[in-house]
Amino acid sequence: MPHIALPEGLPGIRGAMAFRPETAKPLNELVEVLLRGPNTLTPGERELIATYVSSLNDCHYCQSIHGAIAAASLNGDEALVRRVKADFQHADISEKLKALLVIAGKVQRDGKRVTAEDVANARALGATDLEIHDTILIAAAFCMYNRYVDGLATTQPRDEALYRERGKVVAREGYIAVSKTYLPAEPVLR
Amino acid sequence: MAHISLPDGLPGIIAGFALRPETAKPMRELAHILLHEPNTLAPGERELIATYVSSQNGCHFCQASHGAAATSHLGDAGLVEQVKTDFQSAPVTPKLKALLVIAGKVQRDGKLVTADDVERARAQGATDLEIHDTVLIAAAFSMYNRYVDGLGTWQPREPAMYADMGRQLAEHGYITPSRA
């Protein structure tokens, strides 16, 4: 049961966002820019970074939904998503993405762990400054989303099919568009 | 030296924001709503939560700038230091202490927050919205801290710069780009 009275029927972050639409707005805008905005990293690659960090933080809802969005963005390849979570160094992804996942994993623990060598490795494999920036911010942002979802003890269903279906919708329509189905059109007056 | 090429002369998160205005906008808005807009928790109380979490994460820039904003609101730098080192014996309300317990758990892992922690905060008068905002402030600073440290931003050690910044943040909030 959630720690506070969240609207019913909305799992994970959606319940929390519907409870507080004012903060939901920038939270949705940030994830939209980071994971779906114009970028030299594909949406699938960025969703893999988000999924990997959420898995390290052991947030069931976030790793399931972003894993499903990643799979939907990567021709339905759920096995690849599982492999990235379990052992990304041996997953069938680019060397550049592996170097970025190393950086993301360090940010997940503590930003101060990222070394000049980690960044040089990513650059040597073709990563740009903006890609490195966005990797760090995706990892940092999911340390927020994960803690928000777990810290309120939101409902986190175990049914994989639910995430798979939702993942397809979010991959197609985006975070801001789907948020309109559960957020009020006008800001709530308090 | 920063890990990537950041605009010169801008400390901490201000450099990250200048590099990437698209992500800066929602990040500024989130901080503004959480720390500055009207709330049953005073801005000084919310800045103390942000400062405490930033201190637990060992982020110099964030704890210094939000500590300065808290000082500017509360007029008591000693109190801010005491909250960072031992909030249970600091002269803050029992409600804020109960909320700081929740914030400290979120900083480590959201799953550590127990029904008991929440019950204790409620018994001291905390509302659901105050508990929500405490959880989200702690979660958000787990992001801001990692962003500032992960980029290897310049984090000056001179207290005077932070005092100026804290006054400006306390007065104007977070939407307007702040000067170093």
CSV table of C-alpha atoms in Angstrom, one decimal, chain A residues 55-176:
chain,number,residue,atom,x,y,z
A,55,SER,CA,17.8,-2.1,-12.5
A,56,LEU,CA,20.9,-1.1,-10.4
A,57,ASN,CA,18.6,0.8,-8.1
A,58,ASP,CA,16.3,-2.2,-8.0
A,59,CYS,CA,13.2,-0.2,-8.9
A,60,HIS,CA,10.7,-2.8,-10.2
A,61,TYR,CA,8.3,-0.4,-11.9
A,62,CYS,CA,10.9,1.8,-13.6
A,63,GLN,CA,13.1,-1.1,-14.9
A,64,SER,CA,10.0,-2.9,-16.2
A,65,ILE,CA,8.4,0.0,-18.0
A,66,HIS,CA,11.6,1.5,-19.4
A,67,GLY,CA,12.8,-2.1,-20.3
A,68,ALA,CA,9.5,-2.5,-22.2
A,69,ILE,CA,9.9,0.9,-23.9
A,70,ALA,CA,13.5,0.0,-24.8
A,71,ALA,CA,12.3,-3.3,-26.3
A,72,ALA,CA,9.5,-1.6,-28.2
A,73,SER,CA,12.1,0.8,-29.6
A,74,LEU,CA,14.5,-2.0,-30.5
A,75,ASN,CA,12.3,-4.2,-32.7
A,76,GLY,CA,10.8,-6.0,-29.7
A,77,ASP,CA,14.2,-7.4,-28.6
A,78,GLU,CA,13.4,-8.2,-24.9
A,79,ALA,CA,16.4,-10.6,-24.7
A,80,LEU,CA,18.8,-7.7,-25.5
A,81,VAL,CA,17.2,-5.7,-22.7
A,82,ARG,CA,17.6,-8.5,-20.2
A,83,ARG,CA,21.2,-9.0,-21.3
A,84,VAL,CA,22.0,-5.3,-20.8
A,85,LYS,CA,20.7,-5.5,-17.3
A,86,ALA,CA,22.5,-8.7,-16.4
A,87,ASP,CA,25.9,-8.2,-18.2
A,88,PHE,CA,26.0,-5.3,-20.7
A,89,GLN,CA,29.7,-5.9,-21.6
A,90,HIS,CA,28.6,-9.1,-23.4
A,91,ALA,CA,25.4,-7.7,-24.9
A,92,ASP,CA,25.0,-7.1,-28.6
A,93,ILE,CA,25.3,-3.3,-28.4
A,94,SER,CA,27.9,-0.8,-29.7
A,95,GLU,CA,31.2,-0.3,-27.8
A,96,LYS,CA,30.3,3.3,-27.4
A,97,LEU,CA,27.1,2.4,-25.6
A,98,LYS,CA,29.1,0.0,-23.3
A,99,ALA,CA,31.4,2.9,-22.4
A,100,LEU,CA,28.5,5.1,-21.7
A,101,LEU,CA,26.9,2.4,-19.5
A,102,VAL,CA,30.1,2.3,-17.5
A,103,ILE,CA,29.7,6.0,-16.8
A,104,ALA,CA,26.0,5.6,-16.0
A,105,GLY,CA,26.7,2.8,-13.5
A,106,LYS,CA,29.2,5.0,-11.7
A,107,VAL,CA,26.8,8.0,-11.6
A,108,GLN,CA,24.2,5.6,-10.1
A,109,ARG,CA,26.5,5.0,-7.2
A,110,ASP,CA,28.0,8.5,-6.9
A,111,GLY,CA,28.8,11.1,-9.5
A,112,LYS,CA,32.3,11.5,-8.0
A,113,ARG,CA,33.2,8.0,-9.2
A,114,VAL,CA,33.3,9.0,-12.8
A,115,THR,CA,36.9,9.3,-13.9
A,116,ALA,CA,38.7,11.2,-16.7
A,117,GLU,CA,39.7,7.8,-18.0
A,118,ASP,CA,36.0,6.6,-18.2
A,119,VAL,CA,35.2,9.7,-20.2
A,120,ALA,CA,38.3,9.3,-22.4
A,121,ASN,CA,37.3,5.7,-23.2
A,122,ALA,CA,33.8,6.8,-24.2
A,123,ARG,CA,35.3,9.6,-26.4
A,124,ALA,CA,37.8,7.2,-28.0
A,125,LEU,CA,34.7,5.1,-29.1
A,126,GLY,CA,33.1,8.1,-30.7
A,127,ALA,CA,31.0,9.6,-27.8
A,128,THR,CA,30.4,13.3,-28.1
A,129,ASP,CA,30.4,15.8,-25.1
A,130,LEU,CA,26.6,16.0,-25.4
A,131,GLU,CA,26.2,12.3,-25.4
A,132,ILE,CA,28.4,12.1,-22.3
A,133,HIS,CA,26.4,14.9,-20.7
A,134,ASP,CA,23.1,13.2,-21.5
A,135,THR,CA,24.3,9.8,-20.2
A,136,ILE,CA,25.2,11.4,-16.9
A,137,LEU,CA,21.9,13.3,-16.6
A,138,ILE,CA,19.8,10.2,-17.6
A,139,ALA,CA,21.6,8.2,-14.9
A,140,ALA,CA,21.2,11.0,-12.4
A,141,ALA,CA,17.5,11.6,-13.3
A,142,PHE,CA,16.7,7.9,-12.9
A,143,CYS,CA,18.2,8.0,-9.4
A,144,MET,CA,15.5,10.5,-8.8
A,145,TYR,CA,12.6,8.8,-10.6
A,146,ASN,CA,13.5,5.4,-8.9
A,147,ARG,CA,13.6,7.0,-5.4
A,148,TYR,CA,10.4,8.8,-6.0
A,149,VAL,CA,8.5,5.7,-7.1
A,150,ASP,CA,10.0,3.5,-4.3
A,151,GLY,CA,10.0,6.2,-1.6
A,152,LEU,CA,6.2,6.6,-1.8
A,153,ALA,CA,5.7,2.8,-1.9
A,154,THR,CA,3.7,3.2,-5.2
A,155,THR,CA,1.8,0.2,-6.6
A,156,GLN,CA,4.2,-1.8,-8.8
A,157,PRO,CA,2.4,-4.6,-10.6
A,158,ARG,CA,4.3,-7.8,-11.4
A,159,ASP,CA,2.4,-8.6,-14.6
A,160,GLU,CA,4.9,-8.3,-17.4
A,161,ALA,CA,2.2,-8.2,-20.1
A,162,LEU,CA,1.0,-4.9,-18.6
A,163,TYR,CA,4.4,-3.3,-19.0
A,164,ARG,CA,4.8,-4.7,-22.5
A,165,GLU,CA,1.6,-3.2,-23.7
A,166,ARG,CA,2.2,0.2,-22.0
A,167,GLY,CA,5.8,0.2,-23.3
A,168,LYS,CA,4.5,0.1,-26.9
A,169,VAL,CA,2.2,3.0,-26.3
A,170,VAL,CA,4.8,5.2,-24.7
A,171,ALA,CA,7.4,4.3,-27.4
A,172,ARG,CA,4.9,5.4,-30.0
A,173,GLU,CA,3.4,8.5,-28.4
A,174,GLY,CA,5.9,9.8,-25.8
A,175,TYR,CA,5.8,10.7,-22.2
A,176,ILE,CA,4.1,14.0,-22.4
